[in-house]
Amino acid sequence: MICTKCGHNNVEEARFCEECGNMLSGGATPPPQSVQPAYTPPPQSYAQPYGQQPEKKGVGFAVTSMVCGILSLVLSCCVPYIPFILALVGLILGAVSLHGHRGGKGMAIAGLVMCIISLIPAVLVAIMGASLIAALGL
């Protein structure tokens, strides 16, 4: 006898299904058409292989811009030419990061601000150094 609930084929004398315990009727019945719902694949946004992280946007330019801004700000009063170069590199990388809509927008903005602020004393130190060299006649 076939169970109407789970479709298990039981012996003819059985009153209850051996598989699910459902009470069996006297006559043989066909198995149910669908025991489980059909499988539907997940949407494409969730179809990542197990353990693989979703693709992240790069934050390397933003981090480098911020580091260059910090270094140029710290060194702007002590060293004459290195902060100027660091500030220019930081400005370029921060602008590229913001323009390219990459990750780390806050770090890119912080790097740009620090680079702009550090350019002022770096330019002043460079001008004073050049005028000192010119005054000494070297």
PDB file of N, CA and C in Angstrom, residues 4-108:
ATOM      1  N   THR A   4      -0.221   8.125   1.143  1.00  0.00           N
ATOM      2  CA  THR A   4      -0.640   9.341   0.426  1.00  0.00           C
ATOM      3  C   THR A   4       0.155  10.566   0.863  1.00  0.00           C
ATOM      4  N   LYS A   5       0.817  10.487   2.013  1.00  0.00           N
ATOM      5  CA  LYS A   5       1.562  11.636   2.526  1.00  0.00           C
ATOM      6  C   LYS A   5       3.000  11.686   1.996  1.00  0.00           C
ATOM      7  N   CYS A   6       3.707  10.543   2.117  1.00  0.00           N
ATOM      8  CA  CYS A   6       5.129  10.557   1.729  1.00  0.00           C
ATOM      9  C   CYS A   6       5.437   9.727   0.494  1.00  0.00           C
ATOM     10  N   GLY A   7       4.484   8.875   0.037  1.00  0.00           N
ATOM     11  CA  GLY A   7       4.716   8.073  -1.158  1.00  0.00           C
ATOM     12  C   GLY A   7       5.475   6.782  -0.918  1.00  0.00           C
ATOM     13  N   HIS A   8       5.689   6.408   0.367  1.00  0.00           N
ATOM     14  CA  HIS A   8       6.427   5.183   0.689  1.00  0.00           C
ATOM     15  C   HIS A   8       5.564   3.963   0.366  1.00  0.00           C
ATOM     16  N   ASN A   9       6.167   2.933  -0.206  1.00  0.00           N
ATOM     17  CA  ASN A   9       5.445   1.693  -0.541  1.00  0.00           C
ATOM     18  C   ASN A   9       5.486   0.766   0.666  1.00  0.00           C
ATOM     19  N   ASN A  10       4.339   0.581   1.336  1.00  0.00           N
ATOM     20  CA  ASN A  10       4.219  -0.257   2.522  1.00  0.00           C
ATOM     21  C   ASN A  10       3.645  -1.624   2.128  1.00  0.00           C
ATOM     22  N   VAL A  11       3.698  -2.576   3.053  1.00  0.00           N
ATOM     23  CA  VAL A  11       3.073  -3.895   2.825  1.00  0.00           C
ATOM     24  C   VAL A  11       1.556  -3.712   2.803  1.00  0.00           C
ATOM     25  N   GLU A  12       0.837  -4.613   2.164  1.00  0.00           N
ATOM     26  CA  GLU A  12      -0.612  -4.478   1.984  1.00  0.00           C
ATOM     27  C   GLU A  12      -1.383  -4.496   3.297  1.00  0.00           C
ATOM     28  N   GLU A  13      -0.910  -5.209   4.336  1.00  0.00           N
ATOM     29  CA  GLU A  13      -1.643  -5.328   5.590  1.00  0.00           C
ATOM     30  C   GLU A  13      -1.412  -4.139   6.528  1.00  0.00           C
ATOM     31  N   ALA A  14      -0.512  -3.254   6.219  1.00  0.00           N
ATOM     32  CA  ALA A  14      -0.146  -2.170   7.138  1.00  0.00           C
ATOM     33  C   ALA A  14      -1.287  -1.186   7.287  1.00  0.00           C
ATOM     34  N   ARG A  15      -1.508  -0.729   8.529  1.00  0.00           N
ATOM     35  CA  ARG A  15      -2.529   0.276   8.804  1.00  0.00           C
ATOM     36  C   ARG A  15      -1.898   1.669   8.879  1.00  0.00           C
ATOM     37  N   PHE A  16      -0.592   1.710   9.215  1.00  0.00           N
ATOM     38  CA  PHE A  16       0.142   2.963   9.312  1.00  0.00           C
ATOM     39  C   PHE A  16       1.387   2.880   8.434  1.00  0.00           C
ATOM     40  N   CYS A  17       1.809   4.005   7.905  1.00  0.00           N
ATOM     41  CA  CYS A  17       3.001   4.070   7.043  1.00  0.00           C
ATOM     42  C   CYS A  17       4.241   3.792   7.879  1.00  0.00           C
ATOM     43  N   GLU A  18       5.123   2.941   7.351  1.00  0.00           N
ATOM     44  CA  GLU A  18       6.371   2.619   8.051  1.00  0.00           C
ATOM     45  C   GLU A  18       7.343   3.806   8.047  1.00  0.00           C
ATOM     46  N   GLU A  19       7.179   4.700   7.101  1.00  0.00           N
ATOM     47  CA  GLU A  19       8.115   5.820   6.940  1.00  0.00           C
ATOM     48  C   GLU A  19       7.702   7.043   7.760  1.00  0.00           C
ATOM     49  N   CYS A  20       6.447   7.477   7.604  1.00  0.00           N
ATOM     50  CA  CYS A  20       6.044   8.717   8.251  1.00  0.00           C
ATOM     51  C   CYS A  20       4.995   8.531   9.351  1.00  0.00           C
ATOM     52  N   GLY A  21       4.395   7.352   9.472  1.00  0.00           N
ATOM     53  CA  GLY A  21       3.400   7.090  10.518  1.00  0.00           C
ATOM     54  C   GLY A  21       1.999   7.536  10.160  1.00  0.00           C
ATOM     55  N   ASN A  22       1.771   7.958   8.929  1.00  0.00           N
ATOM     56  CA  ASN A  22       0.451   8.387   8.498  1.00  0.00           C
ATOM     57  C   ASN A  22      -0.489   7.184   8.442  1.00  0.00           C
ATOM     58  N   MET A  23      -1.769   7.393   8.800  1.00  0.00           N
ATOM     59  CA  MET A  23      -2.753   6.307   8.747  1.00  0.00           C
ATOM     60  C   MET A  23      -3.068   6.017   7.289  1.00  0.00           C
ATOM     61  N   LEU A  24      -2.997   4.720   6.914  1.00  0.00           N
ATOM     62  CA  LEU A  24      -3.217   4.312   5.530  1.00  0.00           C
ATOM     63  C   LEU A  24      -4.684   3.976   5.314  1.00  0.00           C
ATOM     64  N   SER A  25      -5.170   4.297   4.120  1.00  0.00           N
ATOM     65  CA  SER A  25      -6.547   3.934   3.782  1.00  0.00           C
ATOM     66  C   SER A  25      -6.572   2.509   3.267  1.00  0.00           C
ATOM     67  N   GLY A  26      -7.786   1.958   3.065  1.00  0.00           N
ATOM     68  CA  GLY A  26      -7.910   0.561   2.676  1.00  0.00           C
ATOM     69  C   GLY A  26      -7.431   0.265   1.273  1.00  0.00           C
ATOM     70  N   GLY A  27      -7.638   1.146   0.320  1.00  0.00           N
ATOM     71  CA  GLY A  27      -7.259   0.869  -1.060  1.00  0.00           C
ATOM     72  C   GLY A  27      -5.912   1.468  -1.417  1.00  0.00           C
ATOM     73  N   ALA A  28      -5.332   0.977  -2.497  1.00  0.00           N
ATOM     74  CA  ALA A  28      -4.047   1.491  -2.961  1.00  0.00           C
ATOM     75  C   ALA A  28      -4.260   2.845  -3.621  1.00  0.00           C
ATOM     76  N   THR A  29      -3.399   3.761  -3.322  1.00  0.00           N
ATOM     77  CA  THR A  29      -3.489   5.100  -3.894  1.00  0.00           C
ATOM     78  C   THR A  29      -2.192   5.428  -4.608  1.00  0.00           C
ATOM     79  N   PRO A  30      -2.273   6.235  -5.627  1.00  0.00           N
ATOM     80  CA  PRO A  30      -1.033   6.590  -6.332  1.00  0.00           C
ATOM     81  C   PRO A  30      -0.175   7.511  -5.464  1.00  0.00           C
ATOM     82  N   PRO A  31       1.136   7.503  -5.681  1.00  0.00           N
ATOM     83  CA  PRO A  31       2.017   8.382  -4.901  1.00  0.00           C
ATOM     84  C   PRO A  31       1.713   9.840  -5.221  1.00  0.00           C
ATOM     85  N   PRO A  32       1.999  10.719  -4.288  1.00  0.00           N
ATOM     86  CA  PRO A  32       1.756  12.145  -4.551  1.00  0.00           C
ATOM     87  C   PRO A  32       2.628  12.640  -5.695  1.00  0.00           C
ATOM     88  N   GLN A  33       2.140  13.665  -6.372  1.00  0.00           N
ATOM     89  CA  GLN A  33       2.845  14.185  -7.536  1.00  0.00           C
ATOM     90  C   GLN A  33       4.152  14.881  -7.161  1.00  0.00           C
ATOM     91  N   SER A  34       4.132  15.677  -6.108  1.00  0.00           N
ATOM     92  CA  SER A  34       5.323  16.423  -5.722  1.00  0.00           C
ATOM     93  C   SER A  34       5.451  16.424  -4.203  1.00  0.00           C
ATOM     94  N   VAL A  35       6.528  15.820  -3.710  1.00  0.00           N
ATOM     95  CA  VAL A  35       6.751  15.764  -2.275  1.00  0.00           C
ATOM     96  C   VAL A  35       7.432  17.042  -1.808  1.00  0.00           C
ATOM     97  N   GLN A  36       8.425  17.513  -2.550  1.00  0.00           N
ATOM     98  CA  GLN A  36       9.156  18.718  -2.193  1.00  0.00           C
ATOM     99  C   GLN A  36       8.971  19.760  -3.285  1.00  0.00           C
ATOM    100  N   PRO A  37       9.035  21.048  -2.905  1.00  0.00           N
ATOM    101  CA  PRO A  37       8.937  22.073  -3.942  1.00  0.00           C
ATOM    102  C   PRO A  37      10.151  22.017  -4.862  1.00  0.00           C
ATOM    103  N   ALA A  38       9.953  22.453  -6.077  1.00  0.00           N
ATOM    104  CA  ALA A  38      11.046  22.441  -7.055  1.00  0.00           C
ATOM    105  C   ALA A  38      12.136  23.409  -6.628  1.00  0.00           C
ATOM    106  N   TYR A  39      13.380  23.077  -6.934  1.00  0.00           N
ATOM    107  CA  TYR A  39      14.524  23.909  -6.585  1.00  0.00           C
ATOM    108  C   TYR A  39      14.590  25.101  -7.526  1.00  0.00           C
ATOM    109  N   THR A  40      14.724  26.272  -6.951  1.00  0.00           N
ATOM    110  CA  THR A  40      14.953  27.474  -7.743  1.00  0.00           C
ATOM    111  C   THR A  40      16.321  28.034  -7.361  1.00  0.00           C
ATOM    112  N   PRO A  41      17.154  28.338  -8.346  1.00  0.00           N
ATOM    113  CA  PRO A  41      18.485  28.857  -8.024  1.00  0.00           C
ATOM    114  C   PRO A  41      18.381  30.234  -7.384  1.00  0.00           C
ATOM    115  N   PRO A  42      19.365  30.573  -6.536  1.00  0.00           N
ATOM    116  CA  PRO A  42      19.345  31.884  -5.886  1.00  0.00           C
ATOM    117  C   PRO A  42      19.562  32.992  -6.904  1.00  0.00           C
ATOM    118  N   PRO A  43      19.192  34.217  -6.562  1.00  0.00           N
ATOM    119  CA  PRO A  43      19.454  35.334  -7.475  1.00  0.00           C
ATOM    120  C   PRO A  43      20.941  35.497  -7.720  1.00  0.00           C
ATOM    121  N   GLN A  44      21.291  36.155  -8.807  1.00  0.00           N
ATOM    122  CA  GLN A  44      22.692  36.315  -9.196  1.00  0.00           C
ATOM    123  C   GLN A  44      23.515  37.033  -8.136  1.00  0.00           C
ATOM    124  N   SER A  45      22.918  37.955  -7.375  1.00  0.00           N
ATOM    125  CA  SER A  45      23.693  38.692  -6.386  1.00  0.00           C
ATOM    126  C   SER A  45      24.167  37.797  -5.246  1.00  0.00           C
ATOM    127  N   TYR A  46      23.498  36.662  -5.035  1.00  0.00           N
ATOM    128  CA  TYR A  46      23.893  35.767  -3.961  1.00  0.00           C
ATOM    129  C   TYR A  46      24.646  34.541  -4.474  1.00  0.00           C
ATOM    130  N   ALA A  47      24.882  34.446  -5.741  1.00  0.00           N
ATOM    131  CA  ALA A  47      25.483  33.254  -6.313  1.00  0.00           C
ATOM    132  C   ALA A  47      27.003  33.296  -6.235  1.00  0.00           C
ATOM    133  N   GLN A  48      27.562  33.527  -5.051  1.00  0.00           N
ATOM    134  CA  GLN A  48      29.005  33.507  -4.831  1.00  0.00           C
ATOM    135  C   GLN A  48      29.416  32.102  -4.410  1.00  0.00           C
ATOM    136  N   PRO A  49      30.537  31.604  -4.910  1.00  0.00           N
ATOM    137  CA  PRO A  49      31.023  30.313  -4.412  1.00  0.00           C
ATOM    138  C   PRO A  49      31.320  30.393  -2.917  1.00  0.00           C
ATOM    139  N   TYR A  50      31.209  29.261  -2.267  1.00  0.00           N
ATOM    140  CA  TYR A  50      31.393  29.215  -0.820  1.00  0.00           C
ATOM    141  C   TYR A  50      32.785  29.712  -0.444  1.00  0.00           C
ATOM    142  N   GLY A  51      32.858  30.608   0.516  1.00  0.00           N
ATOM    143  CA  GLY A  51      34.134  31.093   1.026  1.00  0.00           C
ATOM    144  C   GLY A  51      34.731  32.233   0.227  1.00  0.00           C
ATOM    145  N   GLN A  52      34.160  32.562  -0.913  1.00  0.00           N
ATOM    146  CA  GLN A  52      34.723  33.642  -1.719  1.00  0.00           C
ATOM    147  C   GLN A  52      34.071  34.958  -1.318  1.00  0.00           C
ATOM    148  N   GLN A  53      34.881  35.956  -1.072  1.00  0.00           N
ATOM    149  CA  GLN A  53      34.391  37.265  -0.676  1.00  0.00           C
ATOM    150  C   GLN A  53      33.917  38.023  -1.914  1.00  0.00           C
ATOM    151  N   PRO A  54      32.895  38.857  -1.775  1.00  0.00           N
ATOM    152  CA  PRO A  54      32.493  39.669  -2.914  1.00  0.00           C
ATOM    153  C   PRO A  54      33.599  40.652  -3.286  1.00  0.00           C
ATOM    154  N   GLU A  55      33.600  41.051  -4.537  1.00  0.00           N
ATOM    155  CA  GLU A  55      34.654  41.938  -5.036  1.00  0.00           C
ATOM    156  C   GLU A  55      34.559  43.302  -4.357  1.00  0.00           C
ATOM    157  N   LYS A  56      35.668  43.765  -3.835  1.00  0.00           N
ATOM    158  CA  LYS A  56      35.713  45.057  -3.166  1.00  0.00           C
ATOM    159  C   LYS A  56      36.433  46.051  -4.061  1.00  0.00           C
ATOM    160  N   LYS A  57      36.040  47.288  -3.923  1.00  0.00           N
ATOM    161  CA  LYS A  57      36.728  48.327  -4.672  1.00  0.00           C
ATOM    162  C   LYS A  57      38.041  48.657  -3.978  1.00  0.00           C
ATOM    163  N   GLY A  58      39.056  48.978  -4.751  1.00  0.00           N
ATOM    164  CA  GLY A  58      40.369  49.242  -4.206  1.00  0.00           C
ATOM    165  C   GLY A  58      40.437  50.527  -3.401  1.00  0.00           C
ATOM    166  N   VAL A  59      41.118  50.480  -2.286  1.00  0.00           N
ATOM    167  CA  VAL A  59      41.308  51.657  -1.446  1.00  0.00           C
ATOM    168  C   VAL A  59      42.775  52.038  -1.381  1.00  0.00           C
ATOM    169  N   GLY A  60      43.586  51.443  -2.213  1.00  0.00           N
ATOM    170  CA  GLY A  60      45.024  51.684  -2.166  1.00  0.00           C
ATOM    171  C   GLY A  60      45.411  53.124  -2.445  1.00  0.00           C
ATOM    172  N   PHE A  61      44.783  53.750  -3.442  1.00  0.00           N
ATOM    173  CA  PHE A  61      45.104  55.143  -3.753  1.00  0.00           C
ATOM    174  C   PHE A  61      44.717  56.054  -2.601  1.00  0.00           C
ATOM    175  N   ALA A  62      43.566  55.793  -1.983  1.00  0.00           N
ATOM    176  CA  ALA A  62      43.106  56.636  -0.876  1.00  0.00           C
ATOM    177  C   ALA A  62      44.035  56.505   0.329  1.00  0.00           C
ATOM    178  N   VAL A  63      44.443  55.294   0.639  1.00  0.00           N
ATOM    179  CA  VAL A  63      45.349  55.070   1.775  1.00  0.00           C
ATOM    180  C   VAL A  63      46.691  55.728   1.501  1.00  0.00           C
ATOM    181  N   THR A  64      47.210  55.569   0.292  1.00  0.00           N
ATOM    182  CA  THR A  64      48.501  56.163  -0.052  1.00  0.00           C
ATOM    183  C   THR A  64      48.421  57.688  -0.027  1.00  0.00           C
ATOM    184  N   SER A  65      47.305  58.244  -0.477  1.00  0.00           N
ATOM    185  CA  SER A  65      47.127  59.689  -0.423  1.00  0.00           C
ATOM    186  C   SER A  65      47.127  60.186   1.017  1.00  0.00           C
ATOM    187  N   MET A  66      46.450  59.466   1.894  1.00  0.00           N
ATOM    188  CA  MET A  66      46.405  59.873   3.300  1.00  0.00           C
ATOM    189  C   MET A  66      47.778  59.756   3.957  1.00  0.00           C
ATOM    190  N   VAL A  67      48.513  58.681   3.667  1.00  0.00           N
ATOM    191  CA  VAL A  67      49.856  58.509   4.238  1.00  0.00           C
ATOM    192  C   VAL A  67      50.791  59.606   3.729  1.00  0.00           C
ATOM    193  N   CYS A  68      50.712  59.903   2.435  1.00  0.00           N
ATOM    194  CA  CYS A  68      51.545  60.988   1.895  1.00  0.00           C
ATOM    195  C   CYS A  68      51.184  62.321   2.533  1.00  0.00           C
ATOM    196  N   GLY A  69      49.897  62.552   2.768  1.00  0.00           N
ATOM    197  CA  GLY A  69      49.472  63.789   3.420  1.00  0.00           C
ATOM    198  C   GLY A  69      49.996  63.895   4.838  1.00  0.00           C
ATOM    199  N   ILE A  70      49.932  62.795   5.591  1.00  0.00           N
ATOM    200  CA  ILE A  70      50.442  62.800   6.970  1.00  0.00           C
ATOM    201  C   ILE A  70      51.943  63.055   6.984  1.00  0.00           C
ATOM    202  N   LEU A  71      52.675  62.328   6.145  1.00  0.00           N
ATOM    203  CA  LEU A  71      54.133  62.490   6.110  1.00  0.00           C
ATOM    204  C   LEU A  71      54.529  63.895   5.666  1.00  0.00           C
ATOM    205  N   SER A  72      53.863  64.412   4.656  1.00  0.00           N
ATOM    206  CA  SER A  72      54.233  65.750   4.191  1.00  0.00           C
ATOM    207  C   SER A  72      53.870  66.807   5.222  1.00  0.00           C
ATOM    208  N   LEU A  73      52.792  66.600   5.970  1.00  0.00           N
ATOM    209  CA  LEU A  73      52.418  67.550   7.016  1.00  0.00           C
ATOM    210  C   LEU A  73      53.419  67.528   8.162  1.00  0.00           C
ATOM    211  N   VAL A  74      53.874  66.327   8.535  1.00  0.00           N
ATOM    212  CA  VAL A  74      54.833  66.206   9.637  1.00  0.00           C
ATOM    213  C   VAL A  74      56.201  66.756   9.234  1.00  0.00           C
ATOM    214  N   LEU A  75      56.610  66.477   8.015  1.00  0.00           N
ATOM    215  CA  LEU A  75      57.949  66.879   7.573  1.00  0.00           C
ATOM    216  C   LEU A  75      58.013  68.282   6.983  1.00  0.00           C
ATOM    217  N   SER A  76      56.885  68.970   6.849  1.00  0.00           N
ATOM    218  CA  SER A  76      56.870  70.244   6.124  1.00  0.00           C
ATOM    219  C   SER A  76      57.680  71.355   6.795  1.00  0.00           C
ATOM    220  N   CYS A  77      57.864  71.293   8.094  1.00  0.00           N
ATOM    221  CA  CYS A  77      58.617  72.354   8.783  1.00  0.00           C
ATOM    222  C   CYS A  77      60.084  71.997   8.992  1.00  0.00           C
ATOM    223  N   CYS A  78      60.447  70.776   8.704  1.00  0.00           N
ATOM    224  CA  CYS A  78      61.808  70.325   9.024  1.00  0.00           C
ATOM    225  C   CYS A  78      62.662  70.079   7.787  1.00  0.00           C
ATOM    226  N   VAL A  79      62.107  69.452   6.796  1.00  0.00           N
ATOM    227  CA  VAL A  79      62.854  69.044   5.612  1.00  0.00           C
ATOM    228  C   VAL A  79      62.388  69.910   4.442  1.00  0.00           C
ATOM    229  N   PRO A  80      63.309  70.418   3.620  1.00  0.00           N
ATOM    230  CA  PRO A  80      62.890  71.393   2.619  1.00  0.00           C
ATOM    231  C   PRO A  80      62.116  70.855   1.409  1.00  0.00           C
ATOM    232  N   TYR A  81      62.504  69.765   0.761  1.00  0.00           N
ATOM    233  CA  TYR A  81      61.919  69.431  -0.539  1.00  0.00           C
ATOM    234  C   TYR A  81      61.075  68.153  -0.548  1.00  0.00           C
ATOM    235  N   ILE A  82      61.323  67.258   0.353  1.00  0.00           N
ATOM    236  CA  ILE A  82      60.590  65.980   0.377  1.00  0.00           C
ATOM    237  C   ILE A  82      59.093  66.186   0.643  1.00  0.00           C
ATOM    238  N   PRO A  83      58.674  67.047   1.568  1.00  0.00           N
ATOM    239  CA  PRO A  83      57.228  67.224   1.777  1.00  0.00           C
ATOM    240  C   PRO A  83      56.508  67.765   0.546  1.00  0.00           C
ATOM    241  N   PHE A  84      57.175  68.579  -0.226  1.00  0.00           N
ATOM    242  CA  PHE A  84      56.567  69.109  -1.443  1.00  0.00           C
ATOM    243  C   PHE A  84      56.255  67.978  -2.423  1.00  0.00           C
ATOM    244  N   ILE A  85      57.217  67.070  -2.596  1.00  0.00           N
ATOM    245  CA  ILE A  85      57.027  65.922  -3.492  1.00  0.00           C
ATOM    246  C   ILE A  85      55.939  64.999  -2.948  1.00  0.00           C
ATOM    247  N   LEU A  86      55.981  64.721  -1.634  1.00  0.00           N
ATOM    248  CA  LEU A  86      54.959  63.871  -1.029  1.00  0.00           C
ATOM    249  C   LEU A  86      53.566  64.485  -1.165  1.00  0.00           C
ATOM    250  N   ALA A  87      53.463  65.793  -0.997  1.00  0.00           N
ATOM    251  CA  ALA A  87      52.164  66.450  -1.111  1.00  0.00           C
ATOM    252  C   ALA A  87      51.634  66.376  -2.537  1.00  0.00           C
ATOM    253  N   LEU A  88      52.504  66.555  -3.507  1.00  0.00           N
ATOM    254  CA  LEU A  88      52.061  66.450  -4.902  1.00  0.00           C
ATOM    255  C   LEU A  88      51.595  65.030  -5.235  1.00  0.00           C
ATOM    256  N   VAL A  89      52.356  64.031  -4.784  1.00  0.00           N
ATOM    257  CA  VAL A  89      51.952  62.633  -5.014  1.00  0.00           C
ATOM    258  C   VAL A  89      50.624  62.347  -4.316  1.00  0.00           C
ATOM    259  N   GLY A  90      50.486  62.819  -3.086  1.00  0.00           N
ATOM    260  CA  GLY A  90      49.239  62.614  -2.349  1.00  0.00           C
ATOM    261  C   GLY A  90      48.049  63.290  -3.007  1.00  0.00           C
ATOM    262  N   LEU A  91      48.272  64.506  -3.534  1.00  0.00           N
ATOM    263  CA  LEU A  91      47.203  65.205  -4.249  1.00  0.00           C
ATOM    264  C   LEU A  91      46.755  64.428  -5.480  1.00  0.00           C
ATOM    265  N   ILE A  92      47.696  63.934  -6.242  1.00  0.00           N
ATOM    266  CA  ILE A  92      47.362  63.195  -7.467  1.00  0.00           C
ATOM    267  C   ILE A  92      46.612  61.910  -7.133  1.00  0.00           C
ATOM    268  N   LEU A  93      47.131  61.148  -6.164  1.00  0.00           N
ATOM    269  CA  LEU A  93      46.490  59.876  -5.828  1.00  0.00           C
ATOM    270  C   LEU A  93      45.108  60.077  -5.195  1.00  0.00           C
ATOM    271  N   GLY A  94      44.967  61.096  -4.375  1.00  0.00           N
ATOM    272  CA  GLY A  94      43.658  61.381  -3.792  1.00  0.00           C
ATOM    273  C   GLY A  94      42.641  61.789  -4.846  1.00  0.00           C
ATOM    274  N   ALA A  95      43.069  62.608  -5.800  1.00  0.00           N
ATOM    275  CA  ALA A  95      42.170  63.028  -6.869  1.00  0.00           C
ATOM    276  C   ALA A  95      41.773  61.858  -7.754  1.00  0.00           C
ATOM    277  N   VAL A  96      42.722  60.978  -8.060  1.00  0.00           N
ATOM    278  CA  VAL A  96      42.414  59.791  -8.867  1.00  0.00           C
ATOM    279  C   VAL A  96      41.439  58.879  -8.125  1.00  0.00           C
ATOM    280  N   SER A  97      41.637  58.723  -6.828  1.00  0.00           N
ATOM    281  CA  SER A  97      40.750  57.877  -6.029  1.00  0.00           C
ATOM    282  C   SER A  97      39.330  58.437  -5.996  1.00  0.00           C
ATOM    283  N   LEU A  98      39.194  59.741  -5.827  1.00  0.00           N
ATOM    284  CA  LEU A  98      37.859  60.346  -5.807  1.00  0.00           C
ATOM    285  C   LEU A  98      37.208  60.354  -7.188  1.00  0.00           C
ATOM    286  N   HIS A  99      37.999  60.627  -8.203  1.00  0.00           N
ATOM    287  CA  HIS A  99      37.458  60.692  -9.556  1.00  0.00           C
ATOM    288  C   HIS A  99      37.043  59.313 -10.066  1.00  0.00           C
ATOM    289  N   GLY A 100      37.771  58.273  -9.670  1.00  0.00           N
ATOM    290  CA  GLY A 100      37.480  56.919 -10.132  1.00  0.00           C
ATOM    291  C   GLY A 100      36.412  56.207  -9.324  1.00  0.00           C
ATOM    292  N   HIS A 101      35.796  56.884  -8.356  1.00  0.00           N
ATOM    293  CA  HIS A 101      34.755  56.298  -7.502  1.00  0.00           C
ATOM    294  C   HIS A 101      35.216  54.991  -6.873  1.00  0.00           C
ATOM    295  N   ARG A 102      36.417  54.999  -6.379  1.00  0.00           N
ATOM    296  CA  ARG A 102      36.954  53.836  -5.680  1.00  0.00           C
ATOM    297  C   ARG A 102      36.543  53.900  -4.219  1.00  0.00           C
ATOM    298  N   GLY A 103      36.876  52.869  -3.469  1.00  0.00           N
ATOM    299  CA  GLY A 103      36.565  52.860  -2.051  1.00  0.00           C
ATOM    300  C   GLY A 103      37.467  53.806  -1.280  1.00  0.00           C
ATOM    301  N   GLY A 104      37.129  54.066  -0.028  1.00  0.00           N
ATOM    302  CA  GLY A 104      37.940  54.905   0.830  1.00  0.00           C
ATOM    303  C   GLY A 104      37.799  56.377   0.543  1.00  0.00           C
ATOM    304  N   LYS A 105      36.576  56.818   0.297  1.00  0.00           N
ATOM    305  CA  LYS A 105      36.349  58.226  -0.046  1.00  0.00           C
ATOM    306  C   LYS A 105      36.797  59.156   1.082  1.00  0.00           C
ATOM    307  N   GLY A 106      36.523  58.775   2.323  1.00  0.00           N
ATOM    308  CA  GLY A 106      36.916  59.613   3.458  1.00  0.00           C
ATOM    309  C   GLY A 106      38.420  59.738   3.588  1.00  0.00           C
ATOM    310  N   MET A 107      39.128  58.622   3.367  1.00  0.00           N
ATOM    311  CA  MET A 107      40.595  58.673   3.443  1.00  0.00           C
ATOM    312  C   MET A 107      41.167  59.522   2.319  1.00  0.00           C
ATOM    313  N   ALA A 108      40.561  59.448   1.128  1.00  0.00           N
ATOM    314  CA  ALA A 108      41.046  60.254   0.007  1.00  0.00           C
ATOM    315  C   ALA A 108      40.849  61.742   0.288  1.00  0.00           C
TER     316      ALA A 108
END
